[in-house]
Coordinates of C-alpha atoms and ligand atoms in Angstrom, one line a residue:
M1 CA 0.0 0.0 0.0
K2 CA 1.6 3.3 -1.1
K3 CA 1.3 6.5 0.8
S4 CA -0.2 8.2 -2.2
D5 CA -3.0 5.6 -2.5
I6 CA -6.5 7.0 -2.1
N7 CA -8.8 4.4 -0.4
I8 CA -12.4 5.4 -0.5
L9 CA -15.2 3.9 1.6
G10 CA -18.4 3.9 -0.4
I11 CA -21.9 3.7 1.0
E12 CA -25.1 2.8 -1.0
T13 CA -28.6 2.9 0.4
S14 CA -30.7 4.5 -2.4
C15 CA -33.3 1.7 -2.7
D16 CA -33.4 -1.8 -1.3
D17 CA -29.7 -2.8 -1.3
T18 CA -27.4 -1.9 1.6
G19 CA -23.9 -1.7 0.3
V20 CA -20.4 -0.8 1.6
A21 CA -17.1 -1.1 -0.3
I22 CA -13.5 0.1 -0.2
V23 CA -12.0 0.9 -3.6
K24 CA -8.4 2.0 -4.1
N25 CA -7.6 4.8 -6.6
G26 CA -10.9 4.4 -8.4
F27 CA -10.3 1.0 -10.0
V28 CA -9.0 -1.6 -7.5
I29 CA -11.8 -3.3 -5.4
I30 CA -10.3 -3.9 -2.0
D31 CA -13.5 -5.2 -0.4
S32 CA -17.3 -5.1 -0.8
L33 CA -20.3 -6.1 1.2
L34 CA -23.9 -6.1 0.0
S35 CA -27.2 -7.0 1.7
S36 CA -30.4 -7.2 -0.3
Q37 CA -33.7 -6.6 1.4
D38 CA -36.7 -8.8 0.9
H39 CA -39.8 -6.9 -0.2
V40 CA -41.6 -10.0 -1.6
D41 CA -44.6 -9.6 0.9
T42 CA -45.4 -6.1 -0.3
G43 CA -44.8 -6.8 -4.0
G44 CA -42.4 -3.8 -4.2
V45 CA -40.2 -1.6 -2.1
V46 CA -41.9 0.3 0.7
P47 CA -39.6 3.3 1.5
E48 CA -40.3 3.4 5.2
K49 CA -39.6 -0.3 5.5
A50 CA -36.5 0.0 3.4
S51 CA -35.1 2.8 5.5
R52 CA -35.6 0.8 8.7
M53 CA -33.8 -2.2 7.2
H54 CA -30.9 0.1 6.2
I55 CA -30.7 1.4 9.7
E56 CA -30.3 -2.1 11.1
V57 CA -27.9 -3.4 8.5
L58 CA -25.6 -0.5 7.6
P59 CA -23.7 -0.2 10.9
L60 CA -23.1 -4.0 10.9
L61 CA -21.7 -3.9 7.4
I62 CA -19.5 -0.8 8.1
D63 CA -18.1 -2.5 11.3
K64 CA -17.4 -5.6 9.4
I65 CA -15.6 -4.0 6.4
I66 CA -13.6 -1.7 8.6
N67 CA -12.5 -4.5 11.0
R68 CA -11.5 -6.9 8.3
N69 CA -9.5 -4.1 6.5
S70 CA -7.9 -2.6 9.6
N71 CA -4.6 -2.2 7.7
I72 CA -6.2 0.2 5.2
E73 CA -6.3 3.9 5.8
I74 CA -9.5 5.4 4.5
S75 CA -9.0 8.7 2.7
K76 CA -12.6 9.8 2.0
I77 CA -16.2 8.6 2.3
A78 CA -18.4 8.4 -0.7
V79 CA -22.2 8.2 -0.4
T80 CA -25.1 8.0 -2.8
L81 CA -27.0 11.3 -2.4
N82 CA -29.6 11.1 -5.2
P83 CA -31.7 10.0 -7.0
G84 CA -33.4 7.3 -4.9
L85 CA -36.0 6.8 -2.1
V86 CA -35.5 9.8 0.3
P87 CA -35.9 7.8 3.6
A88 CA -33.5 5.2 2.3
L89 CA -30.9 7.8 1.0
L90 CA -31.1 9.6 4.4
V91 CA -29.8 6.6 6.2
G92 CA -26.7 6.4 4.1
V93 CA -26.1 10.1 4.0
S94 CA -26.6 10.5 7.8
F95 CA -24.3 7.6 8.5
A96 CA -21.6 8.9 6.1
H97 CA -21.6 12.3 7.8
G98 CA -21.4 10.8 11.3
F99 CA -18.7 8.4 10.3
A100 CA -16.7 11.1 8.5
K101 CA -16.9 13.5 11.4
G102 CA -15.7 10.8 13.8
S103 CA -12.7 9.7 11.7
R104 CA -9.4 11.4 11.0
P105 CA -7.8 12.2 7.7
K106 CA -4.4 10.6 7.0
G107 CA -1.5 11.8 9.0
S108 CA -3.5 13.8 11.5
G109 CA -2.1 12.1 14.6
S110 CA -3.2 9.2 16.7
W111 CA -6.6 8.8 18.3
G112 CA -6.9 11.0 21.4
S113 CA -4.3 13.5 20.2
R114 CA -5.6 17.0 19.8
S115 CA -6.4 17.7 16.2
K116 CA -7.9 20.7 14.4
T117 CA -9.1 18.6 11.5
K118 CA -12.8 18.2 10.9
G119 CA -12.8 14.5 9.9
L120 CA -12.7 12.9 6.5
P121 CA -14.0 14.5 3.4
I122 CA -17.3 13.3 1.9
V123 CA -18.0 12.9 -1.8
N124 CA -21.7 13.0 -2.7
I125 CA -22.4 10.6 -5.6
N126 CA -25.2 10.6 -8.2
H127 CA -26.7 7.1 -8.3
L128 CA -27.1 7.1 -12.1
Y129 CA -23.4 8.1 -12.6
A130 CA -22.4 5.3 -10.3
H131 CA -24.3 2.8 -12.5
V132 CA -22.6 4.1 -15.6
Y133 CA -19.2 4.0 -13.9
A134 CA -19.5 0.1 -13.6
N135 CA -18.1 -0.2 -17.2
I136 CA -15.4 2.5 -16.6
L137 CA -14.2 0.8 -13.4
T138 CA -13.9 -2.6 -15.2
N139 CA -12.4 -1.1 -18.4
P140 CA -10.1 1.8 -17.3
N141 CA -9.0 2.4 -20.9
I142 CA -12.6 2.8 -22.3
E143 CA -13.0 5.4 -25.0
F144 CA -14.7 8.8 -24.3
P145 CA -17.2 9.9 -25.3
H146 CA -19.2 6.7 -25.3
I147 CA -22.9 6.0 -25.3
S148 CA -24.3 4.3 -22.2
L149 CA -27.8 2.7 -22.0
L150 CA -28.8 3.0 -18.3
I151 CA -31.6 0.6 -17.6
S152 CA -32.8 0.2 -14.0
G153 CA -35.9 -0.1 -11.9
G154 CA -36.3 3.7 -11.8
H155 CA -34.6 4.9 -14.9
T156 CA -34.2 4.3 -18.6
Q157 CA -31.8 6.7 -20.3
I158 CA -29.4 7.0 -23.2
I159 CA -26.4 8.9 -22.0
K160 CA -23.5 10.5 -23.8
V161 CA -20.6 9.9 -21.4
L162 CA -17.9 12.5 -21.7
S163 CA -16.0 11.3 -18.7
A164 CA -16.6 9.5 -15.4
T165 CA -18.0 12.8 -14.0
S166 CA -19.6 14.4 -17.0
M167 CA -22.7 13.0 -18.7
E168 CA -25.4 14.3 -21.0
V169 CA -28.8 12.5 -21.1
I170 CA -29.9 12.4 -24.7
G171 CA -32.9 10.2 -24.4
Q172 CA -35.1 8.7 -21.7
T173 CA -38.4 7.0 -21.0
V174 CA -41.5 9.2 -21.1
D175 CA -43.4 6.8 -18.7
D176 CA -42.3 3.5 -17.1
A177 CA -38.6 2.5 -16.7
A178 CA -37.5 -0.8 -18.4
G179 CA -37.1 -2.4 -15.0
E180 CA -40.4 -1.1 -13.8
A181 CA -42.0 -2.7 -16.9
F182 CA -40.4 -6.1 -16.1
D183 CA -41.6 -5.8 -12.4
K184 CA -45.2 -4.8 -13.3
V185 CA -45.5 -7.6 -16.0
A186 CA -44.0 -10.1 -13.5
R187 CA -46.7 -9.0 -11.0
M188 CA -49.5 -9.7 -13.5
F189 CA -48.1 -13.3 -13.6
G190 CA -47.9 -13.5 -9.8
L191 CA -44.1 -13.6 -9.8
P192 CA -42.2 -12.1 -6.8
Y193 CA -40.5 -8.7 -6.7
P194 CA -38.1 -7.9 -8.3
G195 CA -39.6 -9.5 -11.4
G196 CA -36.8 -9.1 -14.0
P197 CA -34.7 -12.1 -13.0
H198 CA -37.9 -14.3 -12.9
I199 CA -39.1 -13.2 -16.3
S200 CA -35.6 -13.8 -17.7
K201 CA -35.4 -17.3 -16.3
I202 CA -39.0 -18.3 -17.4
S203 CA -38.4 -16.9 -20.9
D204 CA -35.5 -19.2 -21.5
S205 CA -38.0 -22.0 -22.3
G206 CA -40.4 -19.8 -24.3
N207 CA -40.9 -18.9 -27.9
E208 CA -40.1 -15.2 -28.2
N209 CA -41.8 -14.9 -31.6
F210 CA -45.1 -16.2 -30.2
V211 CA -46.7 -12.7 -29.8
D212 CA -45.7 -9.7 -31.8
F213 CA -46.0 -7.1 -29.0
P214 CA -46.0 -3.4 -30.0
R215 CA -42.7 -1.4 -29.9
P216 CA -44.0 2.0 -28.7
M217 CA -42.1 5.0 -30.0
I218 CA -39.7 2.9 -32.0
G219 CA -40.1 5.2 -35.0
S220 CA -40.1 8.5 -33.0
N221 CA -37.7 11.1 -34.2
D222 CA -35.7 11.2 -30.9
F223 CA -34.0 8.8 -28.5
N224 CA -36.9 8.5 -26.0
F225 CA -38.7 5.3 -24.9
S226 CA -42.1 4.3 -23.7
F227 CA -42.9 1.1 -22.0
S228 CA -46.3 1.7 -20.4
G229 CA -48.2 0.7 -23.6
L230 CA -46.2 -2.5 -24.0
K231 CA -47.0 -3.5 -20.4
T232 CA -50.8 -2.8 -21.0
S233 CA -50.6 -4.9 -24.3
V234 CA -49.4 -7.8 -22.2
L235 CA -52.3 -7.3 -19.8
Y236 CA -54.9 -7.2 -22.6
Y237 CA -53.3 -10.2 -24.4
M238 CA -53.6 -12.3 -21.2
K239 CA -57.2 -11.3 -20.7
S240 CA -58.2 -12.3 -24.2
H241 CA -56.0 -15.4 -24.5
K242 CA -56.7 -17.8 -21.7
G243 CA -54.6 -20.9 -21.4
V244 CA -51.5 -19.7 -23.3
N245 CA -48.1 -20.7 -22.1
R246 CA -46.7 -18.0 -19.8
E247 CA -43.2 -18.9 -21.1
D248 CA -44.1 -17.8 -24.6
V249 CA -45.8 -14.6 -23.6
L250 CA -43.0 -13.6 -21.2
A251 CA -40.3 -14.4 -23.8
S252 CA -42.2 -12.3 -26.4
F253 CA -42.4 -9.4 -23.9
Q254 CA -38.7 -9.7 -23.1
F255 CA -37.8 -9.8 -26.8
A256 CA -39.9 -6.6 -27.4
V257 CA -38.1 -4.8 -24.6
A258 CA -34.7 -5.9 -25.8
D259 CA -35.6 -4.9 -29.4
I260 CA -36.7 -1.4 -28.4
L261 CA -33.7 -0.8 -26.1
V262 CA -31.1 -2.0 -28.6
R263 CA -32.6 -0.3 -31.7
K264 CA -32.9 3.1 -30.0
T265 CA -29.3 2.9 -28.5
I266 CA -27.8 1.9 -31.9
K267 CA -29.7 4.7 -33.5
A268 CA -28.3 7.2 -31.0
A269 CA -24.7 5.9 -31.4
R270 CA -24.9 6.1 -35.2
T271 CA -26.5 9.6 -35.1
L272 CA -23.8 10.9 -32.8
N273 CA -21.1 9.0 -34.6
I274 CA -19.9 7.3 -31.5
N275 CA -18.4 3.8 -31.7
T276 CA -18.4 2.6 -28.1
I277 CA -21.6 1.5 -26.3
T278 CA -22.0 0.3 -22.7
I279 CA -25.0 -0.9 -20.8
A280 CA -25.6 -0.4 -17.1
G281 CA -28.2 -0.7 -14.3
G282 CA -30.1 -3.7 -12.9
V283 CA -31.8 -4.6 -16.2
A284 CA -28.3 -4.8 -17.8
A285 CA -28.0 -8.1 -16.0
N286 CA -30.5 -9.5 -18.6
L287 CA -28.8 -12.0 -20.9
R288 CA -31.4 -11.7 -23.7
I289 CA -30.8 -7.9 -23.9
R290 CA -27.0 -8.5 -24.0
K291 CA -27.5 -11.1 -26.8
E292 CA -29.5 -8.6 -28.8
F293 CA -26.6 -6.1 -28.5
E294 CA -24.1 -8.7 -29.6
K295 CA -25.5 -8.5 -33.1
Y296 CA -23.7 -5.2 -33.4
R297 CA -20.3 -6.3 -32.2
D298 CA -18.8 -5.8 -35.7
E299 CA -19.9 -2.2 -35.8
F300 CA -19.4 -1.1 -32.2
S301 CA -17.1 -1.8 -29.2
L302 CA -19.6 -3.2 -26.6
Y303 CA -19.1 -3.3 -22.9
F304 CA -21.3 -5.1 -20.3
P305 CA -20.5 -4.9 -16.6
P306 CA -20.2 -8.0 -14.4
I307 CA -23.6 -9.0 -13.1
E308 CA -22.8 -8.0 -9.5
L309 CA -22.0 -4.4 -10.7
C310 CA -25.3 -4.1 -12.7
T311 CA -27.6 -3.9 -9.7
D312 CA -27.1 -1.4 -6.9
N313 CA -23.8 -1.7 -5.1
A314 CA -21.2 0.5 -3.2
V315 CA -18.2 -0.5 -5.4
T316 CA -19.2 1.9 -8.1
V317 CA -19.9 4.6 -5.6
A318 CA -16.5 4.3 -4.0
G319 CA -14.8 4.0 -7.4
L320 CA -16.5 7.0 -9.0
A321 CA -15.7 9.2 -6.0
Y322 CA -12.0 9.0 -6.8
H323 CA -12.6 11.1 -10.0
Y324 CA -14.0 14.1 -8.2
Ligands
LIG1 O1 -30.3 -0.8 -10.7 P1 -31.2 -1.5 -9.8 O2 -30.6 -2.6 -8.9 O3 -32.0 -0.6 -8.9 C1 -32.5 0.7 -9.4 O4 -31.7 1.6 -9.4 O5 -33.6 0.7 -9.8 O6 -32.3 -2.2 -10.8 C2 -33.3 -3.0 -10.3 C3 -34.2 -3.4 -11.5 C4 -35.5 -4.2 -11.1 O7 -36.5 -3.6 -11.8 C5 -35.2 -5.6 -11.5 O8 -36.4 -6.3 -11.9 C6 -34.3 -5.4 -12.7 O9 -33.4 -4.4 -12.3 N1 -33.5 -6.6 -13.1 C7 -33.7 -7.3 -14.2 C8 -32.8 -8.4 -14.1 N2 -32.1 -8.3 -12.9 C9 -32.6 -7.2 -12.3 N3 -34.5 -7.1 -15.3 C10 -34.4 -8.0 -16.3 N4 -33.6 -9.1 -16.3 C11 -32.8 -9.3 -15.2 N5 -32.0 -10.4 -15.3
LIG2 ZN1 -29.8 1.6 -9.2

């Protein structure tokens, strides 16, 4: 460990995952802990319940990561500030401030010695930038600008990424997010929350050309998306076609989502003359969407994050903070 190393402790509590991580110099993952909450009973995340669960779990995770990395000097604290569920965000932000105040910066003397220092610096992190950073962290030589398709439970955006800390949204959903569409369709079929992974698994044994679901806004003259109508089409289809295999309907729905996401992203990259595309966010874990992108590997450099860095985590929070 060199003296000049910057070790950042990241904290993530924006939704239903409690995460802590230590990342060195923006790219080297020293350690990471993640605890995912169970919201199956309520069919979705209840903010009040999520925040209570963060309050219980976050101190335990912090204790554990600090104790098992006691040889590491933490230089800064990074915390997700927004966007997210406010009661959930507040837990991480409050804890980060308390922890930072009670800690000492490097070289400020031993515990108990008088110090004029005010604790460790805090870096506030944008949750969406942290998702996009997953591909930068795992590919430090990635080209800028690149296009990132950010697909999560709360957001669906096409972003022109100028650097780790500078991004322009060039297109987004006008209604539901892609993950939200997965979750709502899953609910229609009585599948537990979050629905995306269940739909993905069930679709493996279905015929994705069984129903030709609509691709809303596919021909629109912009890079925006709409998923609300597609979700409603699935509902009407199920009402008027009793006894069909759910595998076939879900596979057809998943294919429609993949087709919309990929076609719009490719259109954006071609229009902006950008050759590198990344995908990020929880829905980027979907293998069918990745496969659809693979069709364009000859034309574009494509990057997909490891599955554990697609969904919410503190590694990308701690990594991104290094660049501020
Ligand atoms: O990024 P994330 O963990 O949290 C937000 O910031 O929203 O994304 C969660 C979303 C959920 O909607 C979940 O259903 C979806 O990601 N998801 C998936 C898959 N894994 C997670 N959607 C489709 N296929 C998957 N394999
Ligand atoms: Zn997220």
